Every structure is written in C-alpha cells, then in structure tokens.
PDB file of C-alpha atoms in Angstrom:
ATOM      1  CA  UNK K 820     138.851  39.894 131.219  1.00 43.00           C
ATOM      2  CA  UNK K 821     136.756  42.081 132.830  1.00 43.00           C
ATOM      3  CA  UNK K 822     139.330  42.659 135.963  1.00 44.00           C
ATOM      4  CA  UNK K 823     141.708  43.227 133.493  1.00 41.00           C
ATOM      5  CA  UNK K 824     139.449  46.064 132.083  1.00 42.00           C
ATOM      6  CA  UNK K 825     138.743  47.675 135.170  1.00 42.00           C
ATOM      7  CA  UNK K 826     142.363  47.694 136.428  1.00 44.00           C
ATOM      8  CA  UNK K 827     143.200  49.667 132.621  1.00 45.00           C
ATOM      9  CA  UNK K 828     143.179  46.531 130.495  1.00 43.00           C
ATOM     10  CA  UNK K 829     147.025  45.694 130.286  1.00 40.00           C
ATOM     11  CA  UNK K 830     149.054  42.625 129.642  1.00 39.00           C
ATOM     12  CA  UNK K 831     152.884  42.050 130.561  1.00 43.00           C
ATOM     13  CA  UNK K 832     155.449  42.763 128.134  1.00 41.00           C
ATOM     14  CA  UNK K 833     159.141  42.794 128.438  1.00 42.00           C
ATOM     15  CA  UNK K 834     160.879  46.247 126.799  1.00 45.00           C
ATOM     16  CA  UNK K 835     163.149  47.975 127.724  1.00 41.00           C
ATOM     17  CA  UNK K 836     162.019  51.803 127.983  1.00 45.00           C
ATOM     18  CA  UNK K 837     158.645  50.961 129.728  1.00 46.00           C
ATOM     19  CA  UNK K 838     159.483  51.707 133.149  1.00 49.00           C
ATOM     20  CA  UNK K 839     159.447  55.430 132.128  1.00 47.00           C
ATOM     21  CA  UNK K 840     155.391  55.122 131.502  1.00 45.00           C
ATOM     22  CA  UNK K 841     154.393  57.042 134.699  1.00 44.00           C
ATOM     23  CA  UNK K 842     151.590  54.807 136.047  1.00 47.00           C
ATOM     24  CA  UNK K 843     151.446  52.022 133.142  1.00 47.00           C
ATOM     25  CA  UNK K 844     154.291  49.915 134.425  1.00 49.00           C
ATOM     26  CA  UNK K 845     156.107  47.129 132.275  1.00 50.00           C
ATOM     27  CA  UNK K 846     152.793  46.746 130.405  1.00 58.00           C
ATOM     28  CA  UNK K 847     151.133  47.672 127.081  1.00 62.00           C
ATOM     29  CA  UNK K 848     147.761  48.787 126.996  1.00 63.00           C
ATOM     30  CA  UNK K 849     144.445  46.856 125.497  1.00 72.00           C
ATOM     31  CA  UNK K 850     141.665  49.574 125.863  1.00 78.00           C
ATOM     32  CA  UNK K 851     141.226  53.125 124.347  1.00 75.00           C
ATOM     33  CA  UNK K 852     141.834  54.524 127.573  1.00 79.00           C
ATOM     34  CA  UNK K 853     144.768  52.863 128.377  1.00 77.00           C
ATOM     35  CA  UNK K 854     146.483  53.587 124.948  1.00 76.00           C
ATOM     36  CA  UNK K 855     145.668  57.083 126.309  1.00 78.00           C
ATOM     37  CA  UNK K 856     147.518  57.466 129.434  1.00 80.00           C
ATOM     38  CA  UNK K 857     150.221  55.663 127.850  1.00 78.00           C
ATOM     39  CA  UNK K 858     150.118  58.363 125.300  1.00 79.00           C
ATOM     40  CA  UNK K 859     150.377  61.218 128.145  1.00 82.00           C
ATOM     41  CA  UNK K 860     152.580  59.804 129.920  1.00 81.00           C
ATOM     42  CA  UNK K 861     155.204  59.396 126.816  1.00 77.00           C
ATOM     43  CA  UNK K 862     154.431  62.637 126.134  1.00 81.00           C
ATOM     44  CA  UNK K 863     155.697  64.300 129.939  1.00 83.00           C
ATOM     45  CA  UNK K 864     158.468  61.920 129.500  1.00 83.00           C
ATOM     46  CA  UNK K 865     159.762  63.309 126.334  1.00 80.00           C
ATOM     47  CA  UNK K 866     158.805  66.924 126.836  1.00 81.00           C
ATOM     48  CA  UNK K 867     161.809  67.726 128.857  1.00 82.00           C
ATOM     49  CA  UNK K 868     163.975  66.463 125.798  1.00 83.00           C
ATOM     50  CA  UNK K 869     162.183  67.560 123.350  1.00 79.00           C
ATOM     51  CA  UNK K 870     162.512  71.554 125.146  1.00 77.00           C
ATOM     52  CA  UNK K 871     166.470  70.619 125.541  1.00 79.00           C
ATOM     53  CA  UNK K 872     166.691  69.566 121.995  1.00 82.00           C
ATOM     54  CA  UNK K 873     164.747  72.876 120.469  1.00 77.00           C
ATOM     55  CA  UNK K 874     167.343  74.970 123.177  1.00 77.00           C
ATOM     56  CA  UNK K 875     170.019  73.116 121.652  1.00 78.00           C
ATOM     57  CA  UNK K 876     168.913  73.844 118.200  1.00 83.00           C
ATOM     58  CA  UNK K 877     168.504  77.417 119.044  1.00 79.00           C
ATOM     59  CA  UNK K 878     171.810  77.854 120.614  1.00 81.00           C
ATOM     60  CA  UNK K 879     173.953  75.917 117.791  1.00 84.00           C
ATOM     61  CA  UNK K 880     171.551  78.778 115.330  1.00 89.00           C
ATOM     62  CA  UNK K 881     172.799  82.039 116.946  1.00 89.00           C
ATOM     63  CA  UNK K 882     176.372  80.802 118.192  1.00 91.00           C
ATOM     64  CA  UNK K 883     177.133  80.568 114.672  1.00 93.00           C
ATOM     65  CA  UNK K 884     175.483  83.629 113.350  1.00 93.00           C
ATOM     66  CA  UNK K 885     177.325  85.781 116.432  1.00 93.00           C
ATOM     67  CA  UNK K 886     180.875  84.229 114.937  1.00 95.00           C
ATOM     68  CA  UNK K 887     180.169  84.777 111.678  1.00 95.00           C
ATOM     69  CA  UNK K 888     179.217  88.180 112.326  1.00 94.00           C
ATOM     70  CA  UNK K 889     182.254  88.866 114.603  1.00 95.00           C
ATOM     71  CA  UNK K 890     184.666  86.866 111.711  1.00 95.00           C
ATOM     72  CA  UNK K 891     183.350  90.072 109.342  1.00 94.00           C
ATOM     73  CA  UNK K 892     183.500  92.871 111.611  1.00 94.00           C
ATOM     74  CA  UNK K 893     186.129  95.327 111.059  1.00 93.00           C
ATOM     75  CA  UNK K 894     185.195  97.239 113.939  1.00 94.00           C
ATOM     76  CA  UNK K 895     187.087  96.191 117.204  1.00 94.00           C
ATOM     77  CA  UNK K 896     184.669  97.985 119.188  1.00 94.00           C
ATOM     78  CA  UNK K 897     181.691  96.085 117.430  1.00 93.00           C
ATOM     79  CA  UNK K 898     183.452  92.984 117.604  1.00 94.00           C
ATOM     80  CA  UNK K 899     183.824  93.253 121.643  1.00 94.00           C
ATOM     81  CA  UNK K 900     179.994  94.104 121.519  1.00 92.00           C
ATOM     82  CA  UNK K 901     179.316  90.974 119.379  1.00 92.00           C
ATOM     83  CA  UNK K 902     181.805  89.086 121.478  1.00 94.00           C
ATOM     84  CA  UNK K 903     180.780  89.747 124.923  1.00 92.00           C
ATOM     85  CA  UNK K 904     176.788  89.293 124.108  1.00 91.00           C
ATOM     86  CA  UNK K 905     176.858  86.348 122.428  1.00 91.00           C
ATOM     87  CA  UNK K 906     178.731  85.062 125.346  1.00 92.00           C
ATOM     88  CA  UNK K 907     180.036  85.158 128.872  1.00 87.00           C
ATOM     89  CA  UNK K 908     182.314  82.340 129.005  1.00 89.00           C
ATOM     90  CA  UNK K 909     184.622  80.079 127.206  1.00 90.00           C
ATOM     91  CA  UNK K 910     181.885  77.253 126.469  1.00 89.00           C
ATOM     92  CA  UNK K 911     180.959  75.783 123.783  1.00 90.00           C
ATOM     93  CA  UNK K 912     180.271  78.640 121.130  1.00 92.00           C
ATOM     94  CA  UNK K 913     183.632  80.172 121.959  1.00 94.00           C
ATOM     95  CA  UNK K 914     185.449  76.975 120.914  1.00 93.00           C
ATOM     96  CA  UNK K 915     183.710  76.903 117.677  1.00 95.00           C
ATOM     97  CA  UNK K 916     184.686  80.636 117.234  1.00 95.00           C
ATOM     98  CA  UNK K 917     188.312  79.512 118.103  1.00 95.00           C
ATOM     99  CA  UNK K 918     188.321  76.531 115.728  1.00 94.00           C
ATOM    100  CA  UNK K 919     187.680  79.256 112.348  1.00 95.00           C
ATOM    101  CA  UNK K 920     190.431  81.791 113.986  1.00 96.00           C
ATOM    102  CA  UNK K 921     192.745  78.426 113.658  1.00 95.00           C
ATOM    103  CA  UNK K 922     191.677  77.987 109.728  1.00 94.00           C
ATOM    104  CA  UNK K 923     194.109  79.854 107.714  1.00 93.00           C
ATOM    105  CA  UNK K 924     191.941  79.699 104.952  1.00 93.00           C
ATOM    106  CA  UNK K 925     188.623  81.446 107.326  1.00 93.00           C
ATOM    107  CA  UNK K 926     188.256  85.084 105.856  1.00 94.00           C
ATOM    108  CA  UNK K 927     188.466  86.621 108.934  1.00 95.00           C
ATOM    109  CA  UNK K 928     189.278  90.711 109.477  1.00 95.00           C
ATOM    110  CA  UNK K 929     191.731  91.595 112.023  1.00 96.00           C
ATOM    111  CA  UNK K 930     191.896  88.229 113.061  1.00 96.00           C
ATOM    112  CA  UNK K 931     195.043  88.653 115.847  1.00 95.00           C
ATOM    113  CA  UNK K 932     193.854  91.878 116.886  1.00 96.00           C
ATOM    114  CA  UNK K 933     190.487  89.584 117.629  1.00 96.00           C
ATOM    115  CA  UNK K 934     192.253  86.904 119.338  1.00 96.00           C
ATOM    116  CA  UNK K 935     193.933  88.853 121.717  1.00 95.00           C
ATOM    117  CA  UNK K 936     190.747  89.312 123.020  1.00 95.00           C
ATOM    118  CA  UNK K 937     189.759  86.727 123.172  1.00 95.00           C
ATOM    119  CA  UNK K 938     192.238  85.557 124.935  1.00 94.00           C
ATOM    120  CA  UNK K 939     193.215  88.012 127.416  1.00 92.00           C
ATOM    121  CA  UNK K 940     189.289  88.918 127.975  1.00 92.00           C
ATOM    122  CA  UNK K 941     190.814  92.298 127.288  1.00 92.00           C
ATOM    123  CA  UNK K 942     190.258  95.462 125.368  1.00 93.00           C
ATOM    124  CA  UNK K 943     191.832  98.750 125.597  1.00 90.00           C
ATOM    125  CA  UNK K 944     192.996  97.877 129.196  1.00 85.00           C
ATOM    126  CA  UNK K 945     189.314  97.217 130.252  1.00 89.00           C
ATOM    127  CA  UNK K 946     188.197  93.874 131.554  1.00 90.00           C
ATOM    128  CA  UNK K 947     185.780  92.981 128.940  1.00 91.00           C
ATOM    129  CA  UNK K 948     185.057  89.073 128.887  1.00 92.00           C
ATOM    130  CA  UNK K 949     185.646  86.017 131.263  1.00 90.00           C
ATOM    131  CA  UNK K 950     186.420  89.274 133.982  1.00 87.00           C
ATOM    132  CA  UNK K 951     189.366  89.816 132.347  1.00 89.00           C
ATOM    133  CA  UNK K 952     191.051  86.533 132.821  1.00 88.00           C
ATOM    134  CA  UNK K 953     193.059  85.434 130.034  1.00 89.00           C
ATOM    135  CA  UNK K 954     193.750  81.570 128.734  1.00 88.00           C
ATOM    136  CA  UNK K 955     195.920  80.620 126.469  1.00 86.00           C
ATOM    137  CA  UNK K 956     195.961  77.006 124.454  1.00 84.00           C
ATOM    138  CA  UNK K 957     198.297  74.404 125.519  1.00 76.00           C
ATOM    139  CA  UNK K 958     201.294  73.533 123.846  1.00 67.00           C
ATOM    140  CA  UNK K 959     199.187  71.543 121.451  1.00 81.00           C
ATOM    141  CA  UNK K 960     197.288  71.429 118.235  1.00 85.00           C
ATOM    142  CA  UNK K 961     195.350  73.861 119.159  1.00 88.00           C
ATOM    143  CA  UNK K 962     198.810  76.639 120.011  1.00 90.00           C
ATOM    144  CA  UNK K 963     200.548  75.214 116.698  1.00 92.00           C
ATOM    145  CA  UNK K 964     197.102  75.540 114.735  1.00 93.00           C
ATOM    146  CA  UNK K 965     196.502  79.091 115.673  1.00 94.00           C
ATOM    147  CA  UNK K 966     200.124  80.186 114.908  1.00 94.00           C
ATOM    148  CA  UNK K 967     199.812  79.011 111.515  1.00 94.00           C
ATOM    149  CA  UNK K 968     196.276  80.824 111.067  1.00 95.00           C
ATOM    150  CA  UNK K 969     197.660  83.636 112.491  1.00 94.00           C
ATOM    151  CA  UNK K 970     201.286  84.220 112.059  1.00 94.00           C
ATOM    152  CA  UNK K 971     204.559  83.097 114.210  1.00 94.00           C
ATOM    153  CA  UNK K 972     205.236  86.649 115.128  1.00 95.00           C
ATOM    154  CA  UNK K 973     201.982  88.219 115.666  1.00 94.00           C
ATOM    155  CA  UNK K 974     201.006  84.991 117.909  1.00 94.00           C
ATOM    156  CA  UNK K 975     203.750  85.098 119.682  1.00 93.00           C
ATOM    157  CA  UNK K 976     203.363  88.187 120.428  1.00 93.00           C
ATOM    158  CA  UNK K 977     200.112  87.626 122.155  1.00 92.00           C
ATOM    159  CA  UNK K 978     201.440  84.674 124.062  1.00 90.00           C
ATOM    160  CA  UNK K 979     204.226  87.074 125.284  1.00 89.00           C
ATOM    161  CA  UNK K 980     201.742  89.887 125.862  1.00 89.00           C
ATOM    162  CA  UNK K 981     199.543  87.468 128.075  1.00 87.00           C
ATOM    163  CA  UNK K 982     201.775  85.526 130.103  1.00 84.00           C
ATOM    164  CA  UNK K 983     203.896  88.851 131.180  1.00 81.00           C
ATOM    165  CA  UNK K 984     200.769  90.051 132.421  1.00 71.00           C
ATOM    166  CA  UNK K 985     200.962  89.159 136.165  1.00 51.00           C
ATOM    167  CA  UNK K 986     197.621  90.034 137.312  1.00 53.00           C
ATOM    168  CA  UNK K 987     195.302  88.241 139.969  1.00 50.00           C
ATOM    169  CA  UNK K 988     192.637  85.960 138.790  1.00 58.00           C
ATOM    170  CA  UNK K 989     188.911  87.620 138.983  1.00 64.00           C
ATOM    171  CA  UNK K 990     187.108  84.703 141.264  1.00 68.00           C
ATOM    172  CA  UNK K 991     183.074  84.774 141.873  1.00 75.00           C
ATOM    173  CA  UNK K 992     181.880  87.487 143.221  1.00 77.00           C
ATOM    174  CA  UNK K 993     179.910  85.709 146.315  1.00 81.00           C
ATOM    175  CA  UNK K 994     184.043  85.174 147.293  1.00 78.00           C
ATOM    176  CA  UNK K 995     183.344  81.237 147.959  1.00 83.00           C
ATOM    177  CA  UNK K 996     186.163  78.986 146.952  1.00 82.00           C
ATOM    178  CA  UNK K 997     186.453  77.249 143.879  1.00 81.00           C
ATOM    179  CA  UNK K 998     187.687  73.477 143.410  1.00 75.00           C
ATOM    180  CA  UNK K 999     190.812  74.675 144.180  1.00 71.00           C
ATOM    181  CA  UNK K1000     190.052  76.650 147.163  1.00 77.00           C
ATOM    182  CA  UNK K1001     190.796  80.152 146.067  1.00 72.00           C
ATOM    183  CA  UNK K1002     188.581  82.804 146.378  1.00 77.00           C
ATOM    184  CA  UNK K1003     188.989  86.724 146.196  1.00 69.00           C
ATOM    185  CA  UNK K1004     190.320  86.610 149.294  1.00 71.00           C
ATOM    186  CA  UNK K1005     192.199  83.644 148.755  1.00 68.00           C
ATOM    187  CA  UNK K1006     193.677  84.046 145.539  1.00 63.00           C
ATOM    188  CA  UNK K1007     196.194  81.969 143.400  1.00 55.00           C
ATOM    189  CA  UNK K1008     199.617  83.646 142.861  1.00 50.00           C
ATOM    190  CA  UNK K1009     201.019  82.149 139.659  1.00 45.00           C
ATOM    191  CA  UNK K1010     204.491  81.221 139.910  1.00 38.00           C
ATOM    192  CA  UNK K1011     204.587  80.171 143.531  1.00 39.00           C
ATOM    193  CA  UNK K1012     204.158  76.868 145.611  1.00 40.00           C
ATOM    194  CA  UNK K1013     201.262  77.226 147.670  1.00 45.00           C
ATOM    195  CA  UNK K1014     203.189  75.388 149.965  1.00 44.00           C
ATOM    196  CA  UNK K1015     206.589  77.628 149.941  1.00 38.00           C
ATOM    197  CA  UNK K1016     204.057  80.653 149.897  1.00 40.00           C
ATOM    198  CA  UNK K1017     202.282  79.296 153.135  1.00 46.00           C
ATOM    199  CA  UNK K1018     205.824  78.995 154.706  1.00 41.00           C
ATOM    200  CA  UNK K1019     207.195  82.250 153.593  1.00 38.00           C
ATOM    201  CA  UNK K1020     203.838  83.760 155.204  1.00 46.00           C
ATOM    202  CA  UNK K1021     204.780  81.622 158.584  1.00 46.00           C
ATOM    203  CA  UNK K1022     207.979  83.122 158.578  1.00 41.00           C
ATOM    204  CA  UNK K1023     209.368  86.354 159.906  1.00 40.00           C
ATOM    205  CA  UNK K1024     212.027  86.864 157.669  1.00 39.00           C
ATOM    206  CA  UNK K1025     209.920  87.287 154.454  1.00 35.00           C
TER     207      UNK K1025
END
C-alpha cells in the first residue's frame, strides 16, 4: 500500500518489452506519476526510431525523385550533376536507379550513354562518381537483365569498354587498408596473384 506508493506504486508483470522502461523495471505503474515516467521513458526509447524512421522516409522521398529526374534528363552533363549529388556511392538509391535502367519498358533517355556512367564512375575521361572506380554486375540476372533493357551490342560494349580499362583502384584517402589490405600505397593489381606478385617483387630477375 502505502510503501508501494512511495517506492512509485508498481506491481510485477511479466512482458516482454519492459526492460526497455528506463527506471520502471518489469513493472506497470498504479499512480499518476508512475504512468508518467513510464510515459517518458517510452518516449526516449522510441525517439531514436522514430528519427531513423522519418530519415528513412526522407531518403526513400528524394532517392526516387533524383532517379526519376535523371531517367528524363537528356542532358549528360545534367544527368552527372543529378547523379553525383544525389549520391556518392553505390548504396541503396543507386540500386533502385539500376533496377529501372534493367526495365525495358522504363522510358528512360540515353539510357546506355547513362549507364556507362554509372558504371565506370566516368564522364568525359573525368573521375566523376565512386572516384572513378567502375563495377560491373555479375554474370547474373542482373548482367542478362540490363542487356535486354539496353541492347546486346551497346552493353557489351560497355562491359568491353570497362574491363579493358586497366586502371588502379582509388582507395581512401587517409591511405589505411581496407578488408583486404590495400591501400594507395598498397594497391590491388587486377589480373595477378598477390602471391606470384610478392615473389616476382622478391626476385631479381623480374
């Protein structure tokens, strides 16, 4: 009763969730002002969410305003503009921009010209997204999808355009190693065994 009160006036109950009540415990509360902080404390809980879930919201909103924008775009410079503000990487706004460039039936202007960008980060022979570094889909869906959308020949050309381009990758510029451990300093030569490369760098005859 009246300990009960003075301690915040709560009784045990058993559900699951409750153990996120900063202060309240695994209880529900019998007074006014224990209803109160259970109220607040729900409230910090959730507020973290609630700010990740409005971010979320917000990002979904202008990721697919940007690719609708750069879908109708006839200008290439525009479209890099578009392109390389709306994002900086290939995350999650890029895929969905991918995904309409694979719909053959997405009204889309210039649409391998666009790609190649995309892929190769290039334009013009400038670095302009992902530092230049290009990507190219795996011998999937995703490859097959894209050269229907697209065209055999023009897509092909692309792959062929990107893959003869034997350039370094473009690693952070702080130089510290990736995953991988490459770096600037350290970087990955495609094409070659890092093993057989660390040999033929051991040996005189290379």
């Amino acid at each position: 009763g009246a300990g009960a009160a003075a301690a915040g006036g709560f009784i045990d109950v058993s559900d699951e969730g409750d153990d996120m009540l900063a202060g309240a415990g695994d209880e529900f509360p019998r007074t006014v002002a224990g209803a109160r902080a259970v109220l607040v404390a729900y409230e910090r809980w959730l507020a973290p969410m609630v700010a990740t879930l409005q971010q979320a919201m917000v990002d979904n909103i202008r990721n697919k305003r940007a690719n609708r924008i750069m879908c109708e775009l006839d200008d290439m410079h525009a479209f890099v503009g578009v392109l390389t503000t709306a994002y900086t990487e290939r995350g999650q706004g890029f895929n969905e921009l991918l995904d309409l460039f694979k719909r053959p039936d997405a009204k889309i202007r210039r649409r391998a010209e666009k790609l190649k960008v995309m892929l190769s980060g290039r334009f013009e022979d400038h670095a302009v997204f992902c530092r230049g570094n290009s990507w190219l889909p795996s011998l999937g869906d995703a490859r097959t999808a894209l050269i229907a959308a697209v065209g055999h020949d023009e897509y092909m050309a692309i792959e062929m355009a990107l893959r003869s381009r034997t350039v370094s990758h473009v690693y952070r510029p702080s130089d510290l190693p990736n995953r991988h451990g490459y770096c600037n300093s350290h970087p990955h030569e495609p094409g070659t065994c890092s093993k057989c490369h660390a040999a033929m760098a051991r040996s005189s005859s290379y």
